PDB file of C-alpha atoms in Angstrom:
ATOM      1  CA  UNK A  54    -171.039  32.806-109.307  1.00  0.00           C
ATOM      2  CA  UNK A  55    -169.158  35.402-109.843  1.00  0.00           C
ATOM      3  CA  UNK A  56    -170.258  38.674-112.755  1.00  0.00           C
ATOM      4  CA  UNK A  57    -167.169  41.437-114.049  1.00  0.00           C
ATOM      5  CA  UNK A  58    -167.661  44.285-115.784  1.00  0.00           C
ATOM      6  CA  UNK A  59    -165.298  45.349-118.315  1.00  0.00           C
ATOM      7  CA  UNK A  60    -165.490  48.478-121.000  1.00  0.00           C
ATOM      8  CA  UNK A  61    -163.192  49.822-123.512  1.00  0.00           C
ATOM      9  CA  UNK A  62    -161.564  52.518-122.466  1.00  0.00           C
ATOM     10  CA  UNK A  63    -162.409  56.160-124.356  1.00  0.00           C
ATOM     11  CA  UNK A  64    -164.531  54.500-126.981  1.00  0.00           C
ATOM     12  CA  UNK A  65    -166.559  57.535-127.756  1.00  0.00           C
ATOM     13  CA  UNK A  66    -163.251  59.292-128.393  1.00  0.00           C
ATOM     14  CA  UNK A  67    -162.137  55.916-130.638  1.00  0.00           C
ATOM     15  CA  UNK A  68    -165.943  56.547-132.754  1.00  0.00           C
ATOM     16  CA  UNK A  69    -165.592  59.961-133.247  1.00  0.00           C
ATOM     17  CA  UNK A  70    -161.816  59.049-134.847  1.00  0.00           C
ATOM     18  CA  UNK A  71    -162.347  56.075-136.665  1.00  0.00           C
ATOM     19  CA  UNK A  72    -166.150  56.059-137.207  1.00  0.00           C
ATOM     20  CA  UNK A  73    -168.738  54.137-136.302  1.00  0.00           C
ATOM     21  CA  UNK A  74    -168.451  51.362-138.630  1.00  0.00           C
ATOM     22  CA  UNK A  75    -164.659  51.066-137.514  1.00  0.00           C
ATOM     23  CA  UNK A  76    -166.016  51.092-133.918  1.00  0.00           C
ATOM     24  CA  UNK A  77    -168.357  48.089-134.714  1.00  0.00           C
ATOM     25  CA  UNK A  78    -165.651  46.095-136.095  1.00  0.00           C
ATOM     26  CA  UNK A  79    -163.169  47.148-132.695  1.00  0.00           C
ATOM     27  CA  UNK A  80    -166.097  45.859-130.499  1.00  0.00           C
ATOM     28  CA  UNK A  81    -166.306  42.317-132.428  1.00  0.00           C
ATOM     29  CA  UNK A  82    -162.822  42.022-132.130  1.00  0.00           C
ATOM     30  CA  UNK A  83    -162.432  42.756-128.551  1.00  0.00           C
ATOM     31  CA  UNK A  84    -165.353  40.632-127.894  1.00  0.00           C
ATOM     32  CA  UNK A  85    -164.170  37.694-129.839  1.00  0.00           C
ATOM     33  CA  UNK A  86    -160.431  38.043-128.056  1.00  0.00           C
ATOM     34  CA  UNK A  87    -162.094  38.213-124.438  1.00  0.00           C
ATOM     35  CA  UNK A  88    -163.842  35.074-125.391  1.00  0.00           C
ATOM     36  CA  UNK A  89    -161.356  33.234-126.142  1.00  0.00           C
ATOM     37  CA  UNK A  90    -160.117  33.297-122.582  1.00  0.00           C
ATOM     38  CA  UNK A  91    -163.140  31.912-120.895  1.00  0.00           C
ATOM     39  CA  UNK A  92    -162.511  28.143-121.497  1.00  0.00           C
ATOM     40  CA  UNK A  93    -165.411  26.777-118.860  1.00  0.00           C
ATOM     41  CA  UNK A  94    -168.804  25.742-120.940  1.00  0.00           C
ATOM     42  CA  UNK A  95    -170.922  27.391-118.202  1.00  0.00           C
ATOM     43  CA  UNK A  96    -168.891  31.339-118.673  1.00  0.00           C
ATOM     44  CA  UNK A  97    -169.952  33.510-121.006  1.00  0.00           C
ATOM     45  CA  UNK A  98    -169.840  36.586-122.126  1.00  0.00           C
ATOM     46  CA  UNK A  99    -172.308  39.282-123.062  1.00  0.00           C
ATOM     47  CA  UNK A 100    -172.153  42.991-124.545  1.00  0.00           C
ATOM     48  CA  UNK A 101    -173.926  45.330-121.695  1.00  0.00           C
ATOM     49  CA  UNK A 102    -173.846  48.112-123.119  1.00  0.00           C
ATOM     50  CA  UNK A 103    -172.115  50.223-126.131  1.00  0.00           C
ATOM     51  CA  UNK A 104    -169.018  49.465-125.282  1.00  0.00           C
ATOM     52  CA  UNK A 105    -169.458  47.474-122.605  1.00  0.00           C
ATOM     53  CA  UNK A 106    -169.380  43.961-121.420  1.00  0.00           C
ATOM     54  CA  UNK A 107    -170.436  41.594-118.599  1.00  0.00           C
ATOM     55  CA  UNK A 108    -169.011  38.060-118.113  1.00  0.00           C
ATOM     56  CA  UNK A 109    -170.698  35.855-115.866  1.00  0.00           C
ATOM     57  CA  UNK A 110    -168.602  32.823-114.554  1.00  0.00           C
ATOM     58  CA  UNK A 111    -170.250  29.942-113.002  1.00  0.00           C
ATOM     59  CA  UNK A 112    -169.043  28.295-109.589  1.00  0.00           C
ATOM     60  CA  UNK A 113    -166.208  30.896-109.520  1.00  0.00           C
ATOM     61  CA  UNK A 114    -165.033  32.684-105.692  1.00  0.00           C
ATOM     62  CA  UNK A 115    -163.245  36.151-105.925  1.00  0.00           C
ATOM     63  CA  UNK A 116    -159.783  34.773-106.207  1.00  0.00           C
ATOM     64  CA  UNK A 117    -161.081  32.979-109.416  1.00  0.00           C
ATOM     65  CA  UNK A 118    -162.840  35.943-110.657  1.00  0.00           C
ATOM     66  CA  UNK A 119    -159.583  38.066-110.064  1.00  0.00           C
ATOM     67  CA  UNK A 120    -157.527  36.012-112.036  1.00  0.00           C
ATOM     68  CA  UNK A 121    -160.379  35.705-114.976  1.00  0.00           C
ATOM     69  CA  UNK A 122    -160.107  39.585-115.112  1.00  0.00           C
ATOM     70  CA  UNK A 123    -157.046  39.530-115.968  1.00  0.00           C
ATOM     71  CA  UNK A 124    -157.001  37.616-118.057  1.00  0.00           C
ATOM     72  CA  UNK A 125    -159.468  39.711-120.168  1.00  0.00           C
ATOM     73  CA  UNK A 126    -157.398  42.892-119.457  1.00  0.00           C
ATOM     74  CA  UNK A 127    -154.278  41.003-120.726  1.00  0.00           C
ATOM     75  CA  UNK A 128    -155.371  39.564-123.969  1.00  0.00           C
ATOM     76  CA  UNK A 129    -156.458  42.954-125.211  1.00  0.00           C
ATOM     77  CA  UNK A 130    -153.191  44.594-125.313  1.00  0.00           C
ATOM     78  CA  UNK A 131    -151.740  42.184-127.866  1.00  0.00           C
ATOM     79  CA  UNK A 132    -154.366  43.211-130.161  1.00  0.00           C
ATOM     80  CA  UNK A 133    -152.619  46.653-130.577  1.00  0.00           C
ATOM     81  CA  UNK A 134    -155.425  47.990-132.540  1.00  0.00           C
ATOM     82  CA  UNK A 135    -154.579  51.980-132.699  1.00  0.00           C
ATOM     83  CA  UNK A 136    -156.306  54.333-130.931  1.00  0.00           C
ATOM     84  CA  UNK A 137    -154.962  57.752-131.686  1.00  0.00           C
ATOM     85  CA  UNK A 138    -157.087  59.669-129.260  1.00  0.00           C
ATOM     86  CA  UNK A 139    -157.076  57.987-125.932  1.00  0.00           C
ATOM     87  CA  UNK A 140    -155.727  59.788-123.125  1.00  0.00           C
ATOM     88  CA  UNK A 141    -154.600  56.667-121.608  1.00  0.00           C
ATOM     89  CA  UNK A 142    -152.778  55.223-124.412  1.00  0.00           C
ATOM     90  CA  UNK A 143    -152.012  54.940-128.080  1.00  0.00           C
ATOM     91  CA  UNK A 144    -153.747  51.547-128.761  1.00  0.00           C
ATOM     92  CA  UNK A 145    -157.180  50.216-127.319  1.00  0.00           C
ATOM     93  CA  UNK A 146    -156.687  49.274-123.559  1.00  0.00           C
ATOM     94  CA  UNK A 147    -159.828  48.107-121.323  1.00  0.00           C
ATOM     95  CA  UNK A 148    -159.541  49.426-117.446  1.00  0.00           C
ATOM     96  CA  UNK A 149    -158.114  48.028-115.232  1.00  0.00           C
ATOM     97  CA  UNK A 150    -159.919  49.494-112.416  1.00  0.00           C
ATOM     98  CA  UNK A 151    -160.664  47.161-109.335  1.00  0.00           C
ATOM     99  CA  UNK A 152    -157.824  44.865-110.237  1.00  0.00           C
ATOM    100  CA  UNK A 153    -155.167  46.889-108.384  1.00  0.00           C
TER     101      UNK A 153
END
C-alpha cells in the first residue's frame, strides 16, 4: 500500500484573490482532474485537509507510487486555472516536493 500527500500550492493566497466560493469550485476541479488518473478500483482519493489531499493506492511499491505522483502533479498544469498571486507561478500548480 502505498499513501501520497498532495496540496495546492498558495491556496490561502488563491482565497484571499478569488474568494472563497471561487476556491471551492478550484478544489472540485482539482479533485475531479486528480481522479481521473487513478484508474485501479481499489485507489482513491480523499480531501485531508483545506486544500489538501491524500490518495491511498492499493498493492502499490514506491516505484509505483512515484510514477502515480506524477501523474497527479502533471494533470494539474493543463488545467491552467489562473492564479494571480502565487509566488510560484501564474496558474494553480500542486508541489512537487519529494518527487525530485
Amino acid at each position: 500500500m502505498a499513501l501520497i500527500m498532495i496540496d495546492i500550492d498558495h491556496f490561502t493566497f488563491y482565497n484571499d484573490n478569488y474568494g472563497h466560493q471561487q476556491g471551492d469550485e478550484c478544489l472540485k476541479i482539482v479533485s475531479r482532474t486528480m481522479n481521473n488518473v487513478l484508474l485501479r478500483p481499489g485507489d482513491f482519493l480523499a480531501r485531508y485537509g483545506g486544500e489538501e489531499f491524500a490518495v491511498v493506492l492499493l498493492k502499490t511499491d514506491i516505484s509505483g507510487a512515484i510514477y502515480i505522483a506524477e501523474e497527479l502533479v502533471d494533470s494539474i498544469t493543463p488545467l491552467a486555472l489562473p492564479h494571480a498571486l502565487s509566488p510560484v507561478a501564474p496558474t494553480v500548480t500542486v508541489s512537487r516536493w519529494g518527487l525530485q
